[in-house]
Amino acid sequence: MNNDLKGRIDRVSLVSLNLAWGFMNKKYGLPETRPHNPYHETEQHLTIDRNGLVRFNSFYIDGQKETVTPIRRQRFLMKPEQISRLFAYLHEIFDGGYPPYTITDGPTWHLAIANQQGQIYQYEGMMVQDEWLLGLNGVLHECIDEIDGLWGVEC
């Protein structure tokens, strides 16, 4: 495949879209409109660099009013062994490429991995319970215990 991950990872950026999970409503005081209003969504952005700097942001999206409201922002450092574990897992999954998914409706993810040579590899798929995604979720929660509510899972 032409999206085989090569080289040492410099930075990963993971965006999950169309989450619309109810725990966000209660925890952050958002309107309780889902599933009655399909235009209200939650989006999460997670960026981790090779030095272990983690940036996590969540947004509430009102598609009817065309507004995006930041609801959460976290910054912290991962331990070197955590970053090694996470990056090793990403190599395990993406060194052989990753098959593209057809995305129609439902929660999705977009992952960009930049290597230290400046090449960017992009992957996307559905937030379904496939083996790699469950594995990544487990590794993320193992390595990043400071984030509650990542992908709708409260730690």
Short mmCIF file of C-alpha atoms in Angstrom, two decimals, residues 15-18 24 30-31 39-45 57-72:
data_model
loop_
_atom_site.label_atom_id
_atom_site.label_comp_id
_atom_site.label_asym_id
_atom_site.label_seq_id
_atom_site.Cartn_x
_atom_site.Cartn_y
_atom_site.Cartn_z
CA VAL A 15 -9.61 13.82 15.18
CA SER A 16 -12.83 12.01 16.04
CA LEU A 17 -16.02 13.41 14.53
CA ASN A 18 -19.75 12.90 14.90
CA MET A 24 -20.67 15.15 27.15
CA LEU A 30 -24.68 20.98 26.93
CA PRO A 31 -28.23 20.85 25.59
CA TYR A 39 -27.19 18.57 13.87
CA HIS A 40 -25.56 18.60 17.32
CA GLU A 41 -22.23 16.81 17.49
CA THR A 42 -19.10 16.49 19.58
CA GLU A 43 -15.64 16.56 18.03
CA GLN A 44 -12.34 15.71 19.73
CA HIS A 45 -8.78 16.60 18.68
CA ASN A 57 -9.49 19.65 22.73
CA SER A 58 -13.22 18.95 22.56
CA PHE A 59 -15.79 20.99 20.68
CA TYR A 60 -19.57 21.15 20.69
CA ILE A 61 -20.90 21.69 17.17
CA ASP A 62 -24.35 23.08 16.49
CA GLY A 63 -24.93 22.44 12.81
CA GLN A 64 -28.18 24.42 12.70
CA LYS A 65 -26.66 27.61 14.08
CA GLU A 66 -23.31 26.84 12.43
CA THR A 67 -21.43 27.41 15.68
CA VAL A 68 -18.48 25.61 17.20
CA THR A 69 -18.02 25.96 20.96
CA PRO A 70 -14.81 24.81 22.66
CA ILE A 71 -15.80 22.82 25.73
CA ARG A 72 -12.53 21.38 26.91
#
